[in-house]
């Protein structure tokens, strides 16, 4: 049943309340786009975030192409940047702050200052027709980004000679514009808050990067995105409810970004040593796990709890050869010791699932990325290495999930390229 205007506005208010419970920026953008397409009954869409004088295509969704994939697989897409100018549809909306309603992307008037770029259509085989482009603004009327809703799906009414419920691609009307503006206004305020949260996390990462150049914003974003994608598939196997999965993904993504923040407590002489660490230096390096966990020991939220778990456990190994093992966060002393008085490492399912997930995501990105001391491994070599480490370093079930979805996980790297 189609909702009337008042019902739709009530739904927007209700959804805004739900959005306020999401803290992570990327997950929030994904939800905003998904819900906007649902309200407007559209097949596809994208969100482009303003960074300097560019728009970054950060989230893309296309239902008709997603349905062609096997169950459980996700649509692979890459992000890209475009300079903001009036020649593009998104750029025009970003500069003018105006909503644009285009009935047919391939029939834009030659007098129009903006043109449609069919490059992506040609690559994907998709056909873009109707486009509703909405600027996202903060409370100072500054542009945060642009949301595009693509291909309005209209339903043929009963009794028209065609089966009831038949959908076709139509155009957006003035009612859709009105609804989209209300939705964008509500979403923009929440988006601004999420950007502030992300900025605070990245400032913490920047502090760690000053100490250890490997801890960059792109690296932690890749690790965090990989972590939530692995978790989502693992949780689906365990029949965890979609609501709980969404909630945990939100907290896990932020926690995974801070997995190595404890390196701020390690001496530069060790962090930046060009050669191999001595056994004594390696012992000090290992302490970054519980130093990071101690940053969140005054637990005021679920985020503090999960960040503690991730920081402390992401170097534990499935076979019990990792570190730091059973450590008292208050004292830094072992809670369980072996015959030599050293902490007993955790093994198998003693390691919390979030630590096991981030361990896999972190190693994958480290192997796949170029560093000053090594070249990036080929994806075939990375695939084989992770397969070999199943049951040794990594949870075998997580490795199975990872290898089954390897092509999709590879695509995540392109969303957060090294600068």
XYZ file of C-alpha atoms in Angstrom:
419
model
C 0.000 0.000 0.000
C 1.372 3.389 -0.987
C 1.813 5.800 1.894
C 0.377 9.302 1.778
C 2.522 12.392 2.400
C 1.903 12.527 6.149
C 2.649 8.836 6.563
C 5.866 9.172 4.591
C 6.982 12.135 6.694
C 6.243 10.138 9.834
C 8.358 7.313 8.421
C 11.222 9.743 7.785
C 11.056 10.969 11.376
C 11.032 7.380 12.632
C 13.977 6.467 10.421
C 15.905 9.537 11.595
C 15.572 8.235 15.134
C 16.976 4.884 13.974
C 19.850 6.588 12.142
C 20.811 8.365 15.343
C 21.786 4.999 16.822
C 24.375 4.436 14.056
C 27.744 5.972 14.860
C 30.033 4.839 12.033
C 30.105 7.103 8.987
C 30.317 4.426 6.290
C 27.514 2.324 7.714
C 25.402 5.437 8.136
C 25.900 6.400 4.484
C 24.925 2.910 3.412
C 21.730 3.059 5.492
C 20.828 6.546 4.264
C 21.135 5.497 0.628
C 19.251 2.236 1.134
C 16.392 3.930 2.939
C 16.172 6.856 0.506
C 15.845 4.417 -2.395
C 13.188 2.529 -0.474
C 11.149 5.684 0.197
C 11.394 6.735 -3.440
C 11.093 3.197 -4.862
C 14.251 3.462 -6.955
C 16.458 0.746 -8.404
C 19.858 2.348 -7.822
C 21.698 5.212 -6.232
C 24.968 6.612 -4.964
C 26.255 8.916 -2.266
C 29.151 11.220 -3.006
C 30.935 12.949 -0.130
C 32.622 16.330 -0.599
C 36.353 16.345 0.128
C 37.985 19.639 -0.759
C 37.093 20.466 -4.356
C 36.165 16.873 -5.200
C 33.224 14.510 -4.799
C 34.124 10.990 -3.675
C 31.715 8.256 -4.805
C 31.714 6.314 -1.554
C 28.579 4.136 -1.752
C 26.798 2.628 -4.737
C 23.716 0.386 -4.748
C 21.900 -1.269 -7.666
C 19.120 -3.737 -6.884
C 18.645 -5.089 -10.412
C 22.335 -5.990 -10.694
C 22.481 -7.350 -7.134
C 19.656 -9.787 -7.943
C 21.788 -11.358 -10.690
C 24.407 -12.458 -8.167
C 24.367 -15.798 -6.301
C 22.766 -15.655 -2.821
C 25.054 -14.174 -0.200
C 27.307 -12.345 -2.652
C 27.537 -8.580 -2.795
C 27.838 -6.244 -5.730
C 31.455 -5.248 -6.356
C 31.995 -1.558 -6.960
C 34.907 0.826 -6.916
C 35.018 4.355 -5.621
C 36.339 7.261 -7.615
C 36.712 11.012 -7.395
C 35.437 13.776 -9.633
C 36.316 17.443 -9.524
C 33.367 19.620 -8.567
C 32.212 21.750 -11.479
C 28.985 22.591 -13.238
C 29.721 20.250 -16.145
C 28.590 17.171 -14.224
C 25.163 16.557 -12.721
C 26.519 15.962 -9.210
C 28.937 18.864 -9.452
C 26.156 21.223 -10.526
C 24.025 20.223 -7.542
C 26.991 20.616 -5.187
C 27.852 24.099 -6.450
C 24.320 25.504 -6.719
C 22.740 23.607 -3.807
C 19.776 22.882 -6.079
C 17.928 19.572 -6.441
C 18.005 18.260 -10.016
C 15.244 16.052 -11.425
C 16.266 14.522 -14.765
C 13.658 12.469 -16.630
C 16.093 10.803 -19.047
C 19.871 10.997 -18.626
C 20.408 10.374 -22.344
C 18.067 13.188 -23.425
C 19.447 16.145 -21.472
C 19.084 19.343 -23.454
C 22.180 20.535 -25.288
C 21.653 23.940 -23.659
C 22.085 22.476 -20.197
C 25.378 23.343 -18.417
C 25.724 19.748 -17.199
C 25.967 16.503 -19.130
C 25.523 12.811 -18.264
C 28.665 10.674 -18.438
C 27.696 7.203 -19.773
C 31.086 5.610 -18.984
C 29.862 3.555 -16.038
C 26.772 2.418 -17.934
C 28.985 1.130 -20.745
C 31.268 -0.705 -18.319
C 28.484 -2.340 -16.336
C 25.772 -2.814 -18.949
C 23.360 -0.815 -16.807
C 21.005 1.750 -18.358
C 20.513 4.937 -16.380
C 17.319 6.818 -17.122
C 15.737 8.976 -14.418
C 18.031 10.695 -11.895
C 17.082 12.650 -8.786
C 20.146 14.489 -7.446
C 19.874 15.963 -3.949
C 22.530 18.108 -2.243
C 23.272 17.203 1.389
C 23.832 20.304 3.538
C 24.840 20.920 7.141
C 23.168 23.396 9.493
C 25.356 26.199 8.069
C 24.032 25.444 4.578
C 27.430 24.064 3.533
C 27.508 21.137 1.118
C 28.471 17.822 2.735
C 27.912 15.829 -0.413
C 25.375 14.740 -2.982
C 22.933 11.840 -3.093
C 21.729 10.500 -6.424
C 18.633 8.308 -6.657
C 18.456 6.500 -9.996
C 15.691 4.906 -12.060
C 12.322 5.434 -10.445
C 10.335 2.195 -10.448
C 6.700 2.761 -11.277
C 3.981 0.132 -10.995
C 1.329 -0.275 -13.682
C -2.124 0.011 -12.137
C -4.562 -2.890 -12.163
C -6.896 -3.043 -15.129
C -4.540 -1.455 -17.645
C -4.186 -4.622 -19.691
C -0.912 -5.578 -18.043
C -0.518 -7.791 -14.972
C -0.950 -5.842 -11.758
C 2.380 -5.120 -10.100
C 4.414 -4.909 -13.320
C 7.238 -2.413 -12.760
C 8.885 -0.156 -15.308
C 11.432 2.658 -15.111
C 9.632 5.972 -14.995
C 10.557 9.441 -13.816
C 10.510 11.158 -10.439
C 7.765 13.706 -9.821
C 7.434 16.825 -7.665
C 6.131 14.732 -4.777
C 9.331 12.686 -4.891
C 11.383 15.885 -4.860
C 9.545 17.126 -1.786
C 10.032 13.811 -0.001
C 13.706 13.619 -0.975
C 14.408 17.094 0.401
C 12.826 16.197 3.750
C 14.819 12.984 3.864
C 18.075 14.727 2.915
C 17.552 17.405 5.557
C 17.087 14.817 8.311
C 19.961 12.655 7.087
C 22.380 15.565 6.733
C 22.195 16.499 10.405
C 22.949 12.935 11.441
C 25.667 12.665 8.803
C 27.409 15.733 10.211
C 27.531 14.104 13.647
C 28.965 10.890 12.199
C 31.647 12.844 10.351
C 32.697 14.433 13.637
C 32.972 10.971 15.228
C 35.040 9.709 12.279
C 37.306 12.763 12.491
C 37.966 12.097 16.175
C 38.906 8.493 15.437
C 41.168 9.525 12.560
C 42.915 12.037 14.828
C 43.752 9.158 17.134
C 45.010 7.223 14.113
C 47.107 10.213 13.061
C 48.760 10.186 16.480
C 49.644 6.543 15.981
C 50.854 7.300 12.439
C 53.312 9.870 13.810
C 54.864 6.987 15.726
C 54.364 4.183 13.177
C 53.999 5.180 9.492
C 52.157 1.893 8.753
C 49.153 3.045 10.798
C 47.530 5.227 8.141
C 43.938 6.287 7.630
C 43.545 4.170 4.440
C 45.013 1.095 6.190
C 42.662 1.242 9.172
C 39.661 1.972 6.942
C 40.452 -1.097 4.837
C 40.934 -3.287 7.917
C 37.698 -2.008 9.463
C 35.661 -2.523 6.287
C 37.061 -6.020 5.803
C 36.297 -6.815 9.439
C 32.605 -5.911 9.241
C 32.159 -7.775 5.955
C 33.717 -10.929 7.434
C 31.625 -10.507 10.582
C 28.383 -10.099 8.616
C 28.910 -13.403 6.817
C 30.023 -15.209 9.981
C 27.021 -13.865 11.906
C 24.689 -14.958 9.112
C 25.966 -18.511 9.534
C 25.199 -18.303 13.252
C 21.620 -17.124 12.587
C 22.196 -13.858 14.431
C 19.330 -11.432 13.779
C 19.822 -8.721 11.142
C 19.182 -6.039 13.786
C 21.940 -7.392 16.038
C 24.295 -7.781 13.067
C 23.806 -4.125 12.086
C 24.344 -3.005 15.659
C 27.550 -5.017 16.070
C 28.910 -3.966 12.674
C 28.570 -0.333 13.689
C 30.640 -0.792 16.852
C 33.108 -3.225 15.276
C 34.007 -0.896 12.439
C 35.074 1.899 14.767
C 36.838 -0.520 17.109
C 38.750 -2.160 14.257
C 40.041 1.210 13.106
C 41.760 1.568 16.492
C 43.241 -1.934 16.689
C 46.846 -0.688 16.832
C 46.333 2.602 18.649
C 48.444 1.259 21.549
C 51.549 1.863 19.445
C 51.471 5.441 20.715
C 53.003 3.983 23.890
C 55.961 2.300 22.131
C 59.345 3.999 21.791
C 60.364 5.355 18.379
C 63.646 3.457 18.754
C 61.617 0.267 18.452
C 58.782 1.340 16.153
C 61.116 2.882 13.583
C 64.044 0.500 13.906
C 65.073 -0.416 10.320
C 66.349 -3.889 11.205
C 65.023 -6.893 13.044
C 63.954 -6.358 16.650
C 65.898 -8.030 19.423
C 63.956 -10.454 21.679
C 63.788 -7.739 24.351
C 62.554 -5.152 21.866
C 59.966 -7.574 20.493
C 58.599 -8.118 23.993
C 58.164 -4.361 24.344
C 56.507 -4.155 20.909
C 53.983 -6.816 21.938
C 52.836 -4.583 24.784
C 51.032 -2.297 22.306
C 48.088 -4.708 22.525
C 47.311 -4.136 26.180
C 48.442 -0.503 26.079
C 45.736 0.023 23.444
C 43.216 -1.912 25.510
C 44.024 0.177 28.576
C 42.944 3.304 26.703
C 39.377 1.981 26.855
C 39.452 0.334 30.303
C 36.996 2.819 31.827
C 34.129 1.268 29.939
C 31.226 3.682 29.459
C 29.816 2.135 26.289
C 29.713 -0.958 24.095
C 32.298 0.742 21.910
C 34.755 0.877 24.827
C 34.145 -2.809 25.488
C 34.652 -3.905 21.901
C 37.637 -1.598 21.320
C 39.269 -3.198 24.363
C 38.628 -6.695 23.001
C 39.976 -5.860 19.533
C 43.112 -4.045 20.712
C 43.970 -6.798 23.188
C 43.289 -9.849 21.021
C 44.134 -9.075 17.400
C 47.583 -10.722 17.670
C 46.380 -13.933 19.293
C 46.733 -17.027 17.063
C 44.241 -19.847 16.667
C 46.903 -22.434 17.588
C 47.933 -20.625 20.774
C 51.217 -19.126 19.532
C 50.172 -15.463 19.580
C 50.278 -12.697 22.176
C 49.754 -11.073 24.675
C 47.779 -13.947 26.219
C 45.976 -13.739 29.539
C 46.938 -10.288 30.844
C 45.512 -8.213 33.674
C 44.738 -4.840 32.090
C 45.071 -3.046 35.397
C 48.625 -4.206 36.098
C 49.875 -5.469 32.742
C 50.899 -8.691 34.546
C 49.986 -12.248 33.487
C 46.764 -13.789 34.796
C 47.819 -17.255 33.618
C 51.472 -18.269 33.293
C 53.414 -21.097 31.688
C 56.393 -22.875 33.195
C 58.620 -19.886 32.427
C 56.318 -17.381 34.127
C 55.164 -15.903 30.794
C 51.514 -15.231 29.926
C 49.653 -18.211 28.488
C 48.415 -17.261 24.987
C 44.761 -17.675 24.129
C 43.878 -20.271 21.521
C 40.911 -21.341 19.432
C 37.581 -20.017 20.639
C 39.221 -18.624 23.782
C 40.053 -15.713 21.487
C 36.983 -13.441 21.187
C 35.440 -13.528 17.722
C 36.114 -9.829 17.104
C 39.819 -10.315 17.798
C 39.908 -13.303 15.426
C 38.192 -11.302 12.684
C 40.429 -8.240 12.940
C 43.528 -10.475 13.010
C 42.581 -11.866 9.590
C 41.629 -8.485 8.130
C 44.840 -6.865 9.410
C 47.170 -9.529 7.998
C 45.369 -9.555 4.642
C 45.821 -5.806 4.257
C 49.442 -5.904 5.460
C 50.326 -8.557 2.880
C 48.405 -6.817 0.088
C 49.896 -3.369 0.710
C 53.237 -1.900 -0.244
C 55.456 -0.783 2.622
C 58.855 0.941 2.679
C 60.396 -2.400 3.651
C 58.459 -4.645 1.207
C 56.469 -4.800 -2.004
C 52.799 -5.721 -2.064
C 52.212 -9.437 -2.502
C 50.222 -10.647 -5.489
C 46.639 -11.549 -4.694
C 47.329 -15.178 -5.619
C 50.172 -15.288 -3.086
C 47.991 -13.656 -0.425
C 45.184 -16.138 -1.125
C 47.538 -19.100 -0.760
C 49.211 -17.743 2.384
C 45.915 -17.200 4.190
C 44.810 -20.676 3.148
C 48.006 -22.140 4.613
C 47.515 -20.235 7.878
C 43.995 -21.602 8.473
C 44.005 -23.499 11.756
C 47.401 -22.076 12.663
C 47.166 -18.316 12.789
C 43.513 -17.916 11.812
C 40.138 -19.372 12.706
C 39.506 -21.989 9.944
C 35.847 -20.996 9.609
C 36.767 -17.345 9.081
C 39.332 -18.347 6.449
C 36.654 -20.390 4.669
C 34.364 -17.344 4.655
C 37.206 -15.107 3.494
C 38.247 -17.319 0.589
C 34.646 -17.859 -0.541
C 34.229 -14.074 -0.882
C 37.796 -13.259 -1.942
C 36.890 -11.315 -5.102
C 34.598 -9.012 -3.141
C 37.128 -8.498 -0.346
C 39.808 -7.606 -2.905
C 37.614 -4.792 -4.210
C 37.550 -3.111 -0.782
C 41.184 -2.038 -1.177
C 40.296 0.258 -4.079
C 37.829 2.201 -1.907
C 40.600 3.375 0.422
C 43.776 3.736 -1.671
C 47.029 4.763 -0.006
C 47.653 8.458 -0.428
